[in-house]
């Protein structure tokens, strides 16, 4: 348990904050914390499984009762000394339970009016759920997952308990791999590893990876993508590519880079025109870094309860940290943060989500390289674009002539259709305002036609005819594109090419 967190919570207790909400994956950690803070206070506890129980041995004190009855009981109590009230499974006990919410509010009011004794209510849960009526009374604390020192300690405890030994390299590698997991999960994995072969060694890393895959699947907000895109498959973006290569070199040799004083890479924001290679770059970066690619679905974070969306984001980011080192791709980042600061309920959630994301970006210590992609920069709050959040922000414009040559080449070669009859320079000249996606569909269409015409080789004329018959995105969305362009230029965002 971090001493800082304990000291902060103690300060809140001493300042008579009535209700503290502890988010924790490990109930036993919350118990230890409450016990340490209690000193000689009396502790009352309610949990969903057994009702009111003895805090120490968890034996029921009476017949099972729901939270609202337990709170009625506590409301009747005369407090005769300083006390703690622990409400476990708080999110289950309060969700859709208006009577329980009302009684908790009444109890908080009673606690606030109590001058002789200090009473603190702890709400303990694995996820945050704070009904709006209680928001102003409750302070939220997130109990962190074990840090490196604690993980080392947990491994050593198990090694000793099994009467084994462990060398420093294995200890360090396992410590890094176990990051992002709870104490319980780490213990379970070590036990399973030991049961497999009677050892605690690097073979157990496979188990750790499998466990992390499970966590991603269960999260519902993250997806692990299998990618095969390479940087060489992208035509153009000649300024963005070397920048990414530089970060890749740092990530690949991170322990040495850190020791030398290099700042940890945070990530990059890529904004710009649709179909011009932003998603492709995110995927190619994971290949370049040789790291797993996690995609965060912003839409799936939105929950209908207060605190639920932040809870989802918190868990998603914790999972990303658990899988670190990794690349975290946040696609269409503008969609999640739209309407920030404009008032109204949805915007409040967005504002808080955004605040959480920014703080995480600022403070993250794990090797999670973030790639945020966006089309509509006007919807993005300026704080996100401020320097220091991301290492760099790049603007991807429609490809220039030389880039279009490359994009044609890449797509023709990928499909093994490049030949001497194709003059790339003529194609590039004829495709001003065409996006990479437009060019790809021209190539695909040409191949299909050539097949239907008797499997003939492709030539420039066929491709040009299709170009003429195609309406490029840059023209279809002309006004919007002009508007984006002006904004990017006025904000002096670095061009990717
Ligand atoms: P959106 O904003 O619409 O999501 P995007 O910028 O993320 O668009 P991508 O999904 O990366 O665009 O591109 C769509 C397709 O267009 C890609 O699958 C790729 O084949 C092709 N493409 C786009 N830009 C390039 C490029 N520079 N080089 C090669 N192919 C490209």
XYZ file of C-alpha atoms and ligand atoms in Angstrom:
528
model
C 0.000 0.000 0.000
C 1.383 3.328 -0.969
C 2.201 5.475 2.051
C 1.110 8.574 0.128
C -2.373 7.233 -0.419
C -2.663 6.208 3.218
C -1.543 9.632 4.394
C -4.018 11.365 2.054
C -6.892 9.218 3.264
C -5.883 9.778 6.898
C -5.910 13.536 6.279
C -9.444 13.255 4.868
C -10.589 11.302 7.921
C -9.078 13.839 10.264
C -10.733 16.657 8.329
C -14.101 14.904 8.816
C -14.832 14.034 5.216
C -17.961 11.921 5.683
C -17.654 9.363 2.858
C -14.618 7.962 1.071
C -15.019 5.718 -1.965
C -12.182 3.216 -2.432
C -11.895 1.582 -5.814
C -9.907 -1.576 -5.473
C -9.485 -4.884 -7.212
C -8.402 -6.491 -3.974
C -10.768 -6.384 -1.066
C -8.095 -7.631 1.296
C -5.989 -4.535 0.517
C -8.923 -2.286 1.382
C -9.394 -4.247 4.643
C -5.730 -3.819 5.540
C -5.923 -0.111 4.839
C -9.104 0.369 6.876
C -7.670 -1.699 9.753
C -4.453 0.347 9.790
C -6.343 3.626 9.724
C -8.904 2.562 12.327
C -6.523 2.447 15.315
C -9.027 1.964 18.160
C -12.154 3.002 16.257
C -15.156 0.705 16.108
C -15.752 -0.721 12.610
C -19.189 -1.616 11.223
C -19.350 -3.549 7.963
C -22.051 -4.439 5.458
C -21.519 -6.637 2.427
C -23.936 -7.954 -0.151
C -23.298 -11.624 0.550
C -23.784 -11.656 4.326
C -25.410 -8.375 5.337
C -24.060 -6.772 8.517
C -20.917 -8.659 9.604
C -18.079 -8.584 12.077
C -15.302 -6.691 10.225
C -12.546 -8.983 11.513
C -13.961 -12.452 10.940
C -16.755 -11.594 8.478
C -19.293 -13.587 10.507
C -22.881 -12.296 10.095
C -24.144 -10.312 13.065
C -27.797 -10.867 12.233
C -30.069 -12.276 9.556
C -29.082 -11.080 6.046
C -30.372 -7.647 5.181
C -29.979 -5.458 2.113
C -28.055 -2.200 2.145
C -31.108 -0.070 2.710
C -32.074 -2.046 5.877
C -28.469 -2.011 7.069
C -28.405 1.756 6.649
C -31.724 2.079 8.524
C -30.085 0.123 11.332
C -27.020 2.382 11.309
C -29.224 5.476 11.239
C -30.737 4.280 14.525
C -27.315 3.830 16.100
C -26.137 6.273 18.717
C -22.429 6.647 18.041
C -20.657 6.413 21.373
C -17.118 6.559 20.041
C -15.154 7.285 16.840
C -16.240 4.797 14.177
C -15.791 3.565 10.628
C -18.643 2.211 8.542
C -17.511 -0.008 5.688
C -19.939 -0.624 2.823
C -18.588 -3.270 0.520
C -19.868 -4.037 -2.977
C -20.978 -0.405 -2.925
C -21.810 -0.267 -6.629
C -24.078 -3.320 -6.362
C -25.704 -2.106 -3.163
C -26.517 1.374 -4.497
C -27.273 0.855 -8.175
C -30.997 1.253 -8.899
C -31.707 1.297 -5.147
C -33.238 4.721 -4.462
C -34.074 3.862 -0.835
C -30.504 2.815 -0.113
C -29.234 6.006 -1.783
C -31.634 8.172 0.232
C -30.691 6.433 3.487
C -27.002 6.747 2.759
C -27.547 10.447 2.224
C -29.412 10.622 5.530
C -26.579 8.777 7.251
C -24.002 11.133 5.737
C -26.055 14.091 6.967
C -26.178 12.520 10.423
C -22.415 11.945 10.365
C -21.836 15.562 9.358
C -23.965 16.746 12.259
C -22.132 14.506 14.755
C -19.761 16.726 16.698
C -18.781 14.555 19.585
C -17.428 11.610 17.629
C -15.892 11.298 14.195
C -17.558 8.815 11.862
C -16.233 7.952 8.399
C -18.119 5.904 5.821
C -15.979 3.831 3.444
C -17.580 2.673 0.228
C -15.475 -0.159 -1.177
C -15.926 -1.511 -4.665
C -14.118 -2.721 -7.752
C -15.754 0.009 -9.802
C -16.964 3.472 -9.221
C -20.668 4.129 -8.963
C -21.670 7.350 -7.310
C -25.330 8.358 -7.539
C -25.621 12.050 -8.479
C -27.421 12.810 -5.178
C -24.307 11.778 -3.260
C -21.650 13.177 -5.513
C -20.799 16.217 -3.445
C -20.357 14.183 -0.243
C -18.098 11.464 -1.592
C -14.370 11.564 -2.291
C -13.000 8.961 -4.664
C -9.711 7.111 -4.182
C -8.230 4.674 -6.620
C -6.125 2.036 -4.889
C -3.171 1.393 -7.157
C -2.063 -1.953 -8.452
C 1.157 -3.353 -6.958
C 4.236 -1.361 -8.000
C 7.575 -2.891 -8.976
C 8.816 -3.175 -5.389
C 5.646 -4.836 -4.221
C 5.685 -7.276 -7.137
C 9.274 -8.212 -6.338
C 8.178 -8.799 -2.756
C 5.257 -11.004 -3.826
C 7.529 -13.112 -6.053
C 10.123 -13.479 -3.293
C 7.444 -14.525 -0.782
C 6.268 -17.301 -3.091
C 9.800 -18.378 -3.962
C 10.594 -18.715 -0.262
C 7.325 -20.458 0.521
C 8.125 -23.088 -2.129
C 11.693 -23.412 -0.848
C 13.118 -22.292 -4.224
C 15.679 -19.757 -5.378
C 15.474 -17.114 -8.069
C 18.245 -15.274 -9.921
C 18.146 -11.504 -10.420
C 17.468 -11.587 -14.173
C 14.474 -13.879 -13.785
C 13.180 -11.808 -10.884
C 13.402 -8.598 -12.921
C 11.807 -10.072 -16.039
C 8.922 -11.562 -14.067
C 8.500 -8.298 -12.143
C 8.136 -6.350 -15.392
C 5.748 -8.921 -16.849
C 3.512 -8.936 -13.760
C 2.977 -5.178 -13.889
C -0.644 -4.177 -14.192
C -1.922 -7.303 -12.475
C -3.479 -7.465 -9.031
C -1.766 -9.132 -6.084
C -4.273 -11.970 -6.360
C -3.649 -12.482 -10.085
C 0.108 -12.479 -9.570
C -0.165 -15.050 -6.778
C -2.416 -17.270 -8.900
C -0.025 -17.145 -11.857
C 3.005 -17.997 -9.742
C 1.132 -20.925 -8.223
C 0.045 -22.198 -11.624
C 3.585 -21.834 -12.969
C 4.923 -23.782 -10.020
C 2.325 -26.498 -10.429
C 3.309 -26.973 -14.085
C 6.968 -27.781 -13.541
C 7.867 -27.242 -9.888
C 9.756 -24.037 -10.781
C 9.222 -20.297 -10.842
C 11.079 -19.264 -13.976
C 10.890 -17.537 -17.341
C 8.683 -20.318 -18.781
C 5.942 -18.776 -16.677
C 5.928 -15.694 -18.936
C 3.631 -17.564 -21.353
C 1.069 -17.853 -18.593
C 1.373 -14.140 -17.909
C 0.754 -13.286 -21.568
C -2.253 -15.585 -21.736
C -3.639 -13.949 -18.597
C -3.228 -10.504 -20.118
C -5.059 -11.604 -23.281
C -7.905 -12.720 -21.040
C -7.978 -9.368 -19.318
C -8.195 -7.553 -22.665
C -11.054 -9.762 -23.827
C -12.941 -9.280 -20.584
C -12.472 -5.492 -20.645
C -14.922 -4.988 -23.540
C -13.370 -1.626 -24.362
C -10.073 -2.731 -25.822
C -9.278 -4.885 -28.768
C -5.942 -6.483 -29.539
C -5.288 -6.147 -33.263
C -3.135 -8.402 -35.341
C -1.374 -6.201 -37.844
C 0.842 -6.806 -40.825
C 1.121 -3.227 -42.133
C 4.675 -1.985 -42.402
C 6.008 1.546 -42.680
C 7.186 0.715 -46.203
C 3.568 0.058 -47.228
C 2.770 3.716 -46.648
C 3.424 6.046 -49.544
C 4.758 9.454 -48.519
C 4.586 10.863 -44.978
C 8.324 11.330 -45.187
C 8.565 13.513 -42.098
C 6.409 11.317 -39.905
C 8.273 8.113 -40.762
C 11.762 9.090 -39.476
C 10.157 10.563 -36.362
C 8.496 7.223 -35.644
C 11.743 5.371 -36.343
C 13.512 7.515 -33.783
C 10.893 6.717 -31.134
C 11.107 3.028 -32.056
C 14.835 3.069 -31.410
C 14.251 4.591 -27.979
C 11.474 2.134 -27.102
C 13.604 -0.817 -28.198
C 16.408 0.122 -25.839
C 14.307 1.670 -23.104
C 16.194 0.676 -19.936
C 19.432 2.125 -21.339
C 17.660 5.204 -22.725
C 16.007 5.858 -19.356
C 19.309 5.474 -17.538
C 20.821 7.985 -19.971
C 18.093 10.499 -19.165
C 15.864 10.166 -22.215
C 12.254 11.197 -21.550
C 9.765 8.339 -21.865
C 7.959 8.484 -25.231
C 4.340 9.457 -24.631
C 2.851 9.180 -28.054
C 1.738 11.042 -31.106
C -1.453 12.640 -32.315
C -2.157 12.330 -36.003
C -4.858 14.565 -37.363
C -5.947 15.143 -40.891
C -7.878 14.269 -43.945
C -9.881 11.058 -44.095
C -8.398 8.147 -45.994
C -4.873 9.526 -45.970
C -3.162 6.888 -43.888
C -3.736 7.746 -40.218
C -5.067 4.321 -39.257
C -2.477 2.681 -41.437
C 0.264 4.578 -39.618
C -1.077 3.453 -36.221
C -0.883 -0.159 -37.355
C 2.513 0.194 -39.010
C 3.868 1.767 -35.823
C 3.014 -1.340 -33.816
C 4.885 -3.422 -36.390
C 7.824 -1.028 -36.325
C 7.975 -1.045 -32.528
C 7.457 -4.788 -32.545
C 4.801 -4.378 -29.867
C 1.172 -5.449 -29.490
C -1.421 -2.974 -30.765
C -4.422 -2.248 -28.564
C -7.298 -0.251 -29.964
C -9.414 1.705 -27.538
C -13.021 2.033 -28.565
C -14.040 5.402 -27.164
C -17.726 4.776 -27.860
C -17.776 1.690 -25.645
C -16.534 3.694 -22.669
C -19.698 5.696 -22.338
C -21.881 4.396 -19.517
C -25.154 5.678 -18.262
C -24.284 6.023 -14.585
C -22.286 8.795 -12.984
C -18.699 7.728 -12.801
C -19.225 4.698 -15.010
C -17.530 6.150 -18.090
C -14.510 7.263 -16.073
C -14.463 3.840 -14.435
C -14.417 2.213 -17.861
C -11.647 4.482 -19.049
C -9.660 3.870 -15.873
C -9.949 0.133 -16.353
C -9.080 0.311 -20.054
C -5.945 2.327 -19.325
C -5.002 -0.025 -16.507
C -5.343 -2.935 -18.902
C -3.159 -1.143 -21.441
C -0.587 -0.653 -18.704
C -0.911 -4.312 -17.811
C -0.049 -5.234 -21.368
C 2.760 -2.693 -21.623
C 5.015 -2.290 -23.430
C 2.398 -1.754 -26.102
C 0.998 0.737 -28.597
C -2.427 2.103 -27.652
C -4.394 3.417 -30.590
C -7.196 5.810 -29.696
C -9.144 6.183 -32.918
C -11.477 9.102 -33.602
C -10.450 10.714 -30.376
C -12.583 13.761 -31.180
C -15.778 11.708 -30.869
C -15.295 10.994 -27.185
C -14.377 14.480 -26.178
C -16.863 16.351 -28.289
C -18.838 19.101 -26.572
C -16.422 19.566 -23.707
C -17.159 22.704 -21.760
C -20.421 23.344 -23.577
C -22.580 22.528 -20.540
C -25.144 19.750 -20.210
C -24.915 16.241 -18.914
C -23.099 14.546 -21.787
C -20.490 17.253 -21.813
C -19.860 16.829 -18.090
C -19.031 13.181 -18.609
C -16.865 14.038 -21.604
C -15.068 16.718 -19.611
C -14.296 14.318 -16.781
C -13.244 11.553 -19.132
C -10.992 13.977 -20.858
C -9.503 15.208 -17.591
C -8.756 11.654 -16.583
C -7.150 10.911 -19.949
C -4.975 14.032 -19.817
C -3.743 13.294 -16.310
C -2.972 9.751 -17.303
C -1.063 10.941 -20.385
C 0.849 13.361 -18.227
C 1.731 10.964 -15.449
C 1.995 7.595 -17.096
C 5.208 5.826 -16.336
C 4.517 2.576 -18.173
C 5.625 2.046 -21.742
C 2.291 2.659 -23.400
C 2.881 4.584 -26.621
C -0.360 6.368 -27.494
C -1.396 7.078 -31.064
C -4.463 9.260 -31.167
C -6.043 9.821 -34.557
C -8.656 12.417 -35.456
C -10.277 14.016 -38.496
C -12.096 16.921 -37.030
C -9.657 18.917 -35.026
C -12.204 21.665 -34.381
C -14.005 19.352 -31.949
C -10.866 18.745 -29.947
C -10.271 20.663 -26.765
C -7.161 22.836 -27.087
C -5.589 21.285 -23.953
C -5.200 18.032 -25.835
C -3.183 19.759 -28.503
C -0.918 21.621 -26.141
C 2.667 20.599 -26.359
C 3.729 18.192 -23.689
C 0.647 15.981 -23.822
C 1.898 14.222 -26.894
C 5.486 14.187 -28.046
C 4.330 15.586 -31.367
C 1.212 16.374 -33.366
C 1.256 15.684 -37.085
C -1.113 16.848 -39.743
C -1.697 14.496 -42.657
C -2.812 16.306 -45.780
C -3.927 14.872 -49.116
C -0.883 13.291 -50.723
C 1.294 15.488 -52.918
C 2.237 14.416 -56.422
C 5.383 12.528 -55.428
C 3.481 10.821 -52.640
C 0.720 9.759 -54.985
C 3.336 8.106 -57.202
C 4.460 6.131 -54.197
C 0.937 5.219 -53.138
C 0.096 3.936 -56.633
C 3.330 1.952 -56.624
C 2.691 0.456 -53.188
C -0.806 -0.704 -54.059
C 0.113 -2.062 -57.477
C 3.131 -3.897 -56.130
C 1.211 -5.290 -53.175
C -1.173 -6.880 -55.688
C 1.670 -7.911 -58.018
C 0.258 -5.807 -60.858
C 3.065 -3.284 -61.446
C 4.387 -3.490 -64.999
C 6.195 -1.429 -67.661
C 2.927 -0.217 -69.189
C 2.049 1.770 -66.129
C 3.374 5.342 -66.013
C 3.113 6.297 -62.393
C 3.990 9.943 -63.019
C 0.960 10.417 -65.310
C -1.309 8.831 -62.744
C 0.071 11.012 -59.974
C -0.441 14.161 -62.096
C -4.047 13.255 -62.751
C -4.976 12.676 -59.138
C -4.686 16.000 -57.323
C -6.992 15.948 -54.235
C -7.228 12.171 -54.272
C -6.649 10.474 -50.944
C -4.630 7.297 -50.391
C -7.907 5.458 -49.956
C -9.163 6.853 -53.315
C -5.988 5.649 -55.023
C -6.315 2.208 -53.487
C -9.865 1.860 -54.749
C -8.804 2.967 -58.246
C -6.191 0.204 -58.302
C -8.690 -2.362 -57.052
C -11.276 -1.327 -59.622
C -8.711 -1.496 -62.437
C -7.698 -4.995 -61.449
C -11.312 -6.158 -61.405
C -11.990 -4.653 -64.849
C -8.793 -6.123 -66.283
C -9.840 -9.538 -65.020
C -13.299 -9.261 -66.596
C -11.754 -8.027 -69.881
C -9.906 -11.301 -70.292
C -7.244 -11.162 -67.583
C -5.186 -8.538 -69.405
C -2.246 -6.668 -67.818
C -3.005 -3.235 -66.351
C -1.965 -0.107 -68.231
C -1.991 3.642 -67.667
C -5.053 4.288 -69.852
C -7.237 1.887 -67.921
C -6.196 3.438 -64.650
C -6.682 6.980 -65.965
C -10.188 6.163 -67.181
C -11.111 5.054 -63.717
C -9.507 8.151 -62.251
C -11.738 10.283 -64.487
C -14.835 8.388 -63.418
C -14.008 8.741 -59.720
C -14.955 11.620 -57.485
C -12.111 12.111 -55.066
C -12.881 12.674 -51.412
C -11.104 16.018 -51.520
C -13.729 17.257 -53.966
C -16.755 15.546 -52.475
C -15.966 17.108 -49.113
C -14.467 20.271 -50.537
C -15.813 22.773 -47.999
C -15.023 20.635 -45.020
C -11.559 19.881 -46.342
C -10.820 23.580 -46.846
C -12.036 24.280 -43.353
C -9.831 21.549 -41.821
C -6.864 22.761 -43.807
C -7.222 26.320 -42.576
C -7.444 25.171 -38.993
C -4.406 22.924 -39.242
C -2.403 25.688 -40.826
C -3.496 28.325 -38.331
C -2.525 26.013 -35.471
C 0.901 25.500 -37.014
C 0.721 21.741 -36.682
C 3.685 19.920 -38.178
C 3.034 18.428 -41.593
C 3.582 14.704 -41.855
C 5.096 15.056 -45.313
P -10.094 7.835 -41.679
O -9.849 9.173 -41.100
O -11.209 7.820 -42.682
O -10.135 6.716 -40.699
P -7.351 7.245 -42.299
O -6.536 8.449 -42.508
O -7.222 6.535 -41.019
O -8.849 7.558 -42.626
P -6.522 4.826 -43.510
O -7.597 3.937 -42.937
O -5.194 4.717 -42.941
O -7.017 6.299 -43.506
O -6.463 4.614 -45.073
C -7.475 3.911 -45.784
C -6.820 3.045 -46.825
O -6.225 3.887 -47.792
C -5.705 2.221 -46.246
O -6.126 0.925 -45.991
C -4.623 2.257 -47.309
O -4.677 1.106 -48.085
C -4.937 3.452 -48.166
N -3.978 4.538 -47.908
C -4.222 5.728 -47.344
N -3.129 6.482 -47.282
C -2.129 5.752 -47.799
C -0.734 5.961 -48.000
N -0.152 7.113 -47.657
N -0.023 4.954 -48.539
C -0.598 3.811 -48.890
N -1.900 3.558 -48.733
C -2.670 4.491 -48.200
